[in-house]
CSV table of C-alpha atoms in Angstrom, one decimal:
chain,number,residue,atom,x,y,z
A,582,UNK,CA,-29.7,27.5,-45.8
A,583,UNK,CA,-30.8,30.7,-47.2
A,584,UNK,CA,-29.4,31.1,-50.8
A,585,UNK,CA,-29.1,35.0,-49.8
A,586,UNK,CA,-26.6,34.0,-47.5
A,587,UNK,CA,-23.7,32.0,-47.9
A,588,UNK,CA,-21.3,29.6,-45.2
A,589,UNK,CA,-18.5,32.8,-45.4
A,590,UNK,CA,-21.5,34.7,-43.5
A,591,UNK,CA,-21.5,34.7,-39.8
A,592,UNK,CA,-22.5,37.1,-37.1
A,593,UNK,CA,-20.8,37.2,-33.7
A,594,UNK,CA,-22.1,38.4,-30.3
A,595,UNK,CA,-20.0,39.0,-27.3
A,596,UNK,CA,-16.8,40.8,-28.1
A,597,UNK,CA,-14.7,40.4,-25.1
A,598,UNK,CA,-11.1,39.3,-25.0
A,599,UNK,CA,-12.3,36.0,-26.2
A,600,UNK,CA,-15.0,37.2,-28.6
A,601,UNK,CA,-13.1,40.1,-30.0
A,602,UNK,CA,-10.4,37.1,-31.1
A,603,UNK,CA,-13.1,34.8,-32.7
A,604,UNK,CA,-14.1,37.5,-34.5
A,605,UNK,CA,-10.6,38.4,-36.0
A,606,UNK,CA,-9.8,34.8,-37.0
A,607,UNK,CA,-13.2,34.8,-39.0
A,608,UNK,CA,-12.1,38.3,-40.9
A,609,UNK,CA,-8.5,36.7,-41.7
A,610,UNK,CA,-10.1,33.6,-43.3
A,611,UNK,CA,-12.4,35.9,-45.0
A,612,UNK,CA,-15.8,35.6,-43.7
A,613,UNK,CA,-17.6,38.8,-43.8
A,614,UNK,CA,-18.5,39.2,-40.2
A,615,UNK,CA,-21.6,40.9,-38.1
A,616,UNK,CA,-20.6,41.8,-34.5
A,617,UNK,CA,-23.0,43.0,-31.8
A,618,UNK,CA,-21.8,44.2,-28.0
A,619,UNK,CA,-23.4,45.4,-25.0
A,620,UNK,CA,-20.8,48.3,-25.6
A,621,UNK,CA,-20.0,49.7,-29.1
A,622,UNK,CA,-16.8,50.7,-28.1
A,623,UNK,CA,-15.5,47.6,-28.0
A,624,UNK,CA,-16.8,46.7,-31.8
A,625,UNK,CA,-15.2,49.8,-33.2
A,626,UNK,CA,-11.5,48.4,-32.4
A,627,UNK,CA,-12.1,44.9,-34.8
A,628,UNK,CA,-11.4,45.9,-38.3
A,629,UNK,CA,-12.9,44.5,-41.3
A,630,UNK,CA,-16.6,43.8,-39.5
A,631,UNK,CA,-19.9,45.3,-39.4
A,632,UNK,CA,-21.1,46.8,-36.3
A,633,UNK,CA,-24.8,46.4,-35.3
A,634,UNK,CA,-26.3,48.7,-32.5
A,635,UNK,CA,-29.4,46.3,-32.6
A,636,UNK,CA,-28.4,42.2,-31.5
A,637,UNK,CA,-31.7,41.3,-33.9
A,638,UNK,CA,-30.4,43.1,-36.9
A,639,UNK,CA,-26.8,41.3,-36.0
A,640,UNK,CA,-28.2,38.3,-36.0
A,641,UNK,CA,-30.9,38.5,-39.0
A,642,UNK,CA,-27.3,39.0,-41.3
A,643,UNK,CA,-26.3,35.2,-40.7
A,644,UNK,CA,-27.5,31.6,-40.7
A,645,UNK,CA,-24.6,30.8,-38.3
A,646,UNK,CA,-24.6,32.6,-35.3
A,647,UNK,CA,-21.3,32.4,-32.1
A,648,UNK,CA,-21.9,33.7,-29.2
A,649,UNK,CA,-19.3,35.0,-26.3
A,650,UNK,CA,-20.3,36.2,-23.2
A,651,UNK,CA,-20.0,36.6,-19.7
A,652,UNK,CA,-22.1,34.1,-18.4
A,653,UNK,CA,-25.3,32.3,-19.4
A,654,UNK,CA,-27.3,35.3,-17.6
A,655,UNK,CA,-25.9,37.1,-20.0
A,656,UNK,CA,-27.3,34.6,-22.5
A,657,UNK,CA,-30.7,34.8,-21.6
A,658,UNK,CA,-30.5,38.6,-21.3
A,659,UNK,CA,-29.5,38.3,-25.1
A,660,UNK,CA,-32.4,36.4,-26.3
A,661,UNK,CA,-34.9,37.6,-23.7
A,662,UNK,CA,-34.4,41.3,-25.9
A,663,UNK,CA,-34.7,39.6,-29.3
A,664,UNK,CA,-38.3,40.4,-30.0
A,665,UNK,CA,-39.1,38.8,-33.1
A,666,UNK,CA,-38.2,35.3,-32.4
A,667,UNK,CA,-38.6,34.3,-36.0
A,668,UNK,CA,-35.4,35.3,-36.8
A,669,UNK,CA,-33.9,32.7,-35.4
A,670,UNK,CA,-36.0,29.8,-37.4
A,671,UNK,CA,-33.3,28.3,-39.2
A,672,UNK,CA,-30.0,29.4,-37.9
A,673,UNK,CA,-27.3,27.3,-36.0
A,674,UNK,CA,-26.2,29.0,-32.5
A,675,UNK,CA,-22.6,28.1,-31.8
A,676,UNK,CA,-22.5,29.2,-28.1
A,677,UNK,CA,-19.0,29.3,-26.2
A,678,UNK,CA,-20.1,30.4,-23.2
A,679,UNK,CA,-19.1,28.8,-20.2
A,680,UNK,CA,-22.1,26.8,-18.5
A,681,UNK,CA,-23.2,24.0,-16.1
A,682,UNK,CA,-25.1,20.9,-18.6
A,683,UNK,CA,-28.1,21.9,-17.1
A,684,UNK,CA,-27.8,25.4,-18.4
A,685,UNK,CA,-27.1,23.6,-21.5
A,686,UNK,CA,-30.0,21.8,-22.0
A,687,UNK,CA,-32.2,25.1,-20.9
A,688,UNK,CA,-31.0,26.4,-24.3
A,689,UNK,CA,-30.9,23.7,-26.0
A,690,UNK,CA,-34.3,23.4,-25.5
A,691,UNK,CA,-35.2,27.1,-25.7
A,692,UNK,CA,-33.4,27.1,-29.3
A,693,UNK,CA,-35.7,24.1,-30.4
A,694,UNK,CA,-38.7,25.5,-29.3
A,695,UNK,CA,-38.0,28.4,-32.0
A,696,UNK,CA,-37.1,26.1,-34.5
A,697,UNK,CA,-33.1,26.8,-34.2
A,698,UNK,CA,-29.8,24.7,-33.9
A,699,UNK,CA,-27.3,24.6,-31.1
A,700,UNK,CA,-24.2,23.6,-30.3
A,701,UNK,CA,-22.6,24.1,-27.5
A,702,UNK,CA,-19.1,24.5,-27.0
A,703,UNK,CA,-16.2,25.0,-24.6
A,704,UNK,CA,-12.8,26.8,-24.5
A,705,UNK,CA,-10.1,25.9,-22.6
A,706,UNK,CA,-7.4,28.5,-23.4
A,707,UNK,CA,-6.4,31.9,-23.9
A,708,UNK,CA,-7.4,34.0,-26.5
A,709,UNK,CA,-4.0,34.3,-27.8
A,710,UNK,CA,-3.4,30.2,-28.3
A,711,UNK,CA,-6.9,30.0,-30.3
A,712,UNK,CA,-6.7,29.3,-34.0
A,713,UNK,CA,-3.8,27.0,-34.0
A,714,UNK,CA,-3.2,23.7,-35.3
A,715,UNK,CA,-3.2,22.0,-31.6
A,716,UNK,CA,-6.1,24.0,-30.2
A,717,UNK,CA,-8.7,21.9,-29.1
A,718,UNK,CA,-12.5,22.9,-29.7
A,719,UNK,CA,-15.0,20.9,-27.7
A,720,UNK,CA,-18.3,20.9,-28.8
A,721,UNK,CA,-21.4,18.7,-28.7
A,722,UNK,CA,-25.1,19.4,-30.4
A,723,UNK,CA,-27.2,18.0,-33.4
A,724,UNK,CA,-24.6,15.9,-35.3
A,725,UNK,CA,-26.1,17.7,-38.5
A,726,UNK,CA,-26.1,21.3,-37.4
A,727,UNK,CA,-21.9,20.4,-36.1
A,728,UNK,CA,-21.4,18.5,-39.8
A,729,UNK,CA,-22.9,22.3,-41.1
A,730,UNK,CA,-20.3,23.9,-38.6
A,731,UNK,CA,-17.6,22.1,-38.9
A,732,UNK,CA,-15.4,24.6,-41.7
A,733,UNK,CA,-15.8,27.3,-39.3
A,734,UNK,CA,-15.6,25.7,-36.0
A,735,UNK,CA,-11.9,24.6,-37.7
A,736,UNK,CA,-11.1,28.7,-37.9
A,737,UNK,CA,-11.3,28.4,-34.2
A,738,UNK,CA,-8.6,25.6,-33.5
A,739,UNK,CA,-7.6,22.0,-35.2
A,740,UNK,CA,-8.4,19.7,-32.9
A,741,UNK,CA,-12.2,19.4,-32.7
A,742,UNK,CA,-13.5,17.2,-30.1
A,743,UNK,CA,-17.3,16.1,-30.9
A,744,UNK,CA,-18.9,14.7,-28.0
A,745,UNK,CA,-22.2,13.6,-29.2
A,746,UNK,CA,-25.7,14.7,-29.9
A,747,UNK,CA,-26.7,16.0,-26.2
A,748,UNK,CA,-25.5,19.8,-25.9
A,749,UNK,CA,-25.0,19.1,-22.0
A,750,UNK,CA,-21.9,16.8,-22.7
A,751,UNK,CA,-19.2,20.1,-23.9
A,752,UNK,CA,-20.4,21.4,-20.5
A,753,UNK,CA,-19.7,18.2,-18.5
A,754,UNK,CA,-16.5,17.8,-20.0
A,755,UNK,CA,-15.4,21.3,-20.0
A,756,UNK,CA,-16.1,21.1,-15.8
A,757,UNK,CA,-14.7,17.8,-15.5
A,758,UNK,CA,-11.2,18.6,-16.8
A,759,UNK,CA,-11.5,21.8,-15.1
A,760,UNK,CA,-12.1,20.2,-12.0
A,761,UNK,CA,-9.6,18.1,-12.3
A,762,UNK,CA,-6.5,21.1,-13.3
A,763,UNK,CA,-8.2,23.1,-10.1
A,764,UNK,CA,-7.6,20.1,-7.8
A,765,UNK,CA,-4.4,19.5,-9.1
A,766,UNK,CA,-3.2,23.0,-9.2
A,767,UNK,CA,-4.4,23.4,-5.3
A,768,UNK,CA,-2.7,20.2,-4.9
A,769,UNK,CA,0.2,21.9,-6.3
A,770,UNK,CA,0.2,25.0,-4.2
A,771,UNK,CA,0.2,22.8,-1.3
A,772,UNK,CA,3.3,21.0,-2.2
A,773,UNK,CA,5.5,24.3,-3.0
A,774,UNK,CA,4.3,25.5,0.8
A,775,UNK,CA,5.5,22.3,2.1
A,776,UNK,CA,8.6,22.7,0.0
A,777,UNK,CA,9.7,25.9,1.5
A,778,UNK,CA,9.0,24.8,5.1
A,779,UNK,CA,10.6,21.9,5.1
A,780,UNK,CA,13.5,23.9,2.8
A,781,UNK,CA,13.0,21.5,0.1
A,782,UNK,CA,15.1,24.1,-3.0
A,783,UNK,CA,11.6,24.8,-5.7
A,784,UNK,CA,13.9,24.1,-8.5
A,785,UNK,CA,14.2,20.2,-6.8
A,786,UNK,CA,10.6,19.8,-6.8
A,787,UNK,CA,10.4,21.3,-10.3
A,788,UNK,CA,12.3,19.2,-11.9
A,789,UNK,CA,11.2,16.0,-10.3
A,790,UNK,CA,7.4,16.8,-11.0
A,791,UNK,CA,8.3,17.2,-14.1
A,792,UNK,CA,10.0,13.8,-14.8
A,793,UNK,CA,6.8,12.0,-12.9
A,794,UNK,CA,4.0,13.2,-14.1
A,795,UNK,CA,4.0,11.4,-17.7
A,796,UNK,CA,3.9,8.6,-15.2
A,797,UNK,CA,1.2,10.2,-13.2
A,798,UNK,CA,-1.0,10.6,-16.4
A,799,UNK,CA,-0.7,7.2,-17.3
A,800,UNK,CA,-2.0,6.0,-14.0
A,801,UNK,CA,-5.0,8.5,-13.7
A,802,UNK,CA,-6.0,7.3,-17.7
A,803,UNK,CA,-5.9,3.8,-16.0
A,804,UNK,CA,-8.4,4.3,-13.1
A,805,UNK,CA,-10.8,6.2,-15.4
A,806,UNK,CA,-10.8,2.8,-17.4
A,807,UNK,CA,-11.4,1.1,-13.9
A,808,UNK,CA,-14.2,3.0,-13.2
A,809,UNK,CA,-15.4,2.7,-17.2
A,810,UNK,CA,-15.1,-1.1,-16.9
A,811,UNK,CA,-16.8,-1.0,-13.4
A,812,UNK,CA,-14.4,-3.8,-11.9
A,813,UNK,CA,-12.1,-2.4,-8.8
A,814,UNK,CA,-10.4,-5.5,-8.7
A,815,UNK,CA,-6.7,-4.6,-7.4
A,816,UNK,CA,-4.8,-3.6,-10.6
A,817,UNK,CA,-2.4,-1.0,-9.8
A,818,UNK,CA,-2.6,0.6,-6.0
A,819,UNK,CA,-4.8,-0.9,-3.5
A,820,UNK,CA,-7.3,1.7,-1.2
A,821,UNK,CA,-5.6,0.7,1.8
A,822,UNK,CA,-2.3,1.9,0.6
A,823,UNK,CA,-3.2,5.6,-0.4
A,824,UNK,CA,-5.4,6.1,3.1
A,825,UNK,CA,-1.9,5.3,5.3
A,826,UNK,CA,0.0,7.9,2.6
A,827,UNK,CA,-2.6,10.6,2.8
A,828,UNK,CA,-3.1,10.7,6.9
A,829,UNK,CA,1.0,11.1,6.6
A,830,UNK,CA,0.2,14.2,4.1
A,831,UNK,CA,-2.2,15.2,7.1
A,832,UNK,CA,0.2,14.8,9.6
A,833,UNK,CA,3.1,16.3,7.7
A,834,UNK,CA,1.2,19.9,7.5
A,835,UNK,CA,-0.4,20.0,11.0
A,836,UNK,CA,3.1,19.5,12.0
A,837,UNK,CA,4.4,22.2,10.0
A,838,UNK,CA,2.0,24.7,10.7
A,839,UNK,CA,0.6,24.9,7.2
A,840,UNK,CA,-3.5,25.3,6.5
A,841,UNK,CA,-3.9,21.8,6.6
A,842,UNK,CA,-8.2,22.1,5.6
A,843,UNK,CA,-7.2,20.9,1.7
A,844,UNK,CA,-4.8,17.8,2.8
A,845,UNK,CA,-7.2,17.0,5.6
A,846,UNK,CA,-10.4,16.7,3.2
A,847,UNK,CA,-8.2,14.2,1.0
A,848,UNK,CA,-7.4,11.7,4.6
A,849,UNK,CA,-11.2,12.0,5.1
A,850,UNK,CA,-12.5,11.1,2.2
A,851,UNK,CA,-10.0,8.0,2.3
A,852,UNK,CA,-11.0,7.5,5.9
A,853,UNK,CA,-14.6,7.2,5.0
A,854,UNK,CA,-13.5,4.9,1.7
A,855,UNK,CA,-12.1,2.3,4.4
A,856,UNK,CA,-14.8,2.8,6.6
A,857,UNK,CA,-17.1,1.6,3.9
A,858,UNK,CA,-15.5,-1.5,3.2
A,859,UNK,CA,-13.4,-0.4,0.0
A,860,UNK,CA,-9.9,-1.0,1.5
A,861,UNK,CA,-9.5,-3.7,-0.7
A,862,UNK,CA,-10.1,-2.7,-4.0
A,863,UNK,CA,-8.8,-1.0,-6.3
A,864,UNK,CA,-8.3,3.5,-5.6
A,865,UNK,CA,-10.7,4.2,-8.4
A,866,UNK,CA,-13.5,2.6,-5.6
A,867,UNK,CA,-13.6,6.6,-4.1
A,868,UNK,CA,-16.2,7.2,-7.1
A,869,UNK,CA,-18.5,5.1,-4.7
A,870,UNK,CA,-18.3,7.4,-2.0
A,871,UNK,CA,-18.5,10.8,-4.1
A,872,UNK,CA,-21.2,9.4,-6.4
């Protein structure tokens, strides 16, 4: 690291909701902070950093550099202005944009080419819950570039999740989790519409999705070790069983008028599970008809 600079250093780029917070922890635990944004106006409202007009100048201040932004256009537009791409021979990118892992790599790649260090991590809650004890940082990268990141990664939230080596894998995960809260939230819109048709009080279904779903975590930790161990043997709930239950779900809407296009896409993909011979092992076999 460049003795002119120390690990209190840091320059951040993208000042957002989410940036404009990253940058505010940093100041309270007393790093001395270089901000760049597309817009100025939005850097003049963080006290206690240095504004840049120029994102090379922002970034020649620090070794480590966190970036923020909309999308990883917007992270190529970054770095496709940057000139002088000696500048960046050195430094450790800590980039918490969102992305696909493919996206991931691109940059991962890009940064190597030039000499650079990245890791690549992922957010998965508000602004306002960030720097807590409980907040969880996932991140994945050159193992020594994270060890070099770690102190300030920790400003960010205390529960750092290191993935491994390949930056792609804080993508993968960040999309697999959110795939899975986007399922189940749509899973639980459908139930509150079926609720108030069927005049089921909301504050009933509340309460008992409430008690059930420790349950209901338990069981989905148990197929992902299914599919981990690669045996569908019959452990907990057989194919067969959930292919009956979800043409009922199927039935239950068409009959009561609701959009039935998410509940019906669950009965076919069932449907085709059967039809493939996988009626007979475990529920965890679906991976073999989505992968």
């Amino acid at each position: 690291m460049n003795s002119k600079m120390g690990t209190k250093q840091i320059t951040v780029i993208g000042l957002g909701q989410m940036g404009t917070r990253l940058a505010e922890l940093l100041v309270a635990k007393g790093y001395k902070v270089s901000v760049w944004n597309r817009t100025r106006a939005k850097a003049d409202t963080i006290a206690g950093v240095q504004v840049y007009e120029d994102v090379q100048e922002a970034i020649r201040q620090s070794q480590l550099i966190v970036i923020c932004v909309l999308d990883y256009a917007a992270v190529d537009r970054v770095f496709d202005s940057i000139t002088d791409k000696a500048i960046l021979v050195g430094k450790t990118l800590i980039n918490f944009t969102t992305a696909d892992p493919q996206e991931a790599e691109a940059l991962e790649t890009s940064l190597a080419g030039v000499n650079a260090g990245y890791i690549n991590g992922a957010l998965q809650v508000a602004p306002d819950q960030m720097g807590l004890r409980e907040t969880t940082i996932i991140v994945s990268g050159n193992q020594d570039h994270f060890e070099s990141s770690r102190d300030t990664l920790a400003v960010f939230g205390g529960n750092i999740k290191y993935l491994g080596d390949r930056a792609a894998l804080a993508s993968a995960m960040d999309l697999a989790t959110l795939t899975w809260l986007y399922g189940s939230y749509t899973g639980l819109i459908h139930g509150i519409v079926l609720a108030q048709k069927t005049g089921l009080p909301l504050s009933a279904f509340n309460e008992i999705l409430g008690e059930i779903t420790p349950g209901f975590t338990e069981f989905f930790k148990h197929q992902i070790g299914v599919v981990e161990k690669g045996d569908f043997t019959i452990s907990q709930s057989p194919l067969a069983i959930s292919v009956a239950a979800t043409q009922r779900i199927h039935h239950a809407f068409r009959n009561a008028n609701i959009q039935p296009a998410f509940v019906k896409g669950i009965s076919d993909l069932l449907q085709q599970a059967e039809a493939q011979g996988l009626a007979d092992q475990e529920l965890a076999s679906l991976v073999k008809v989505i992968g």
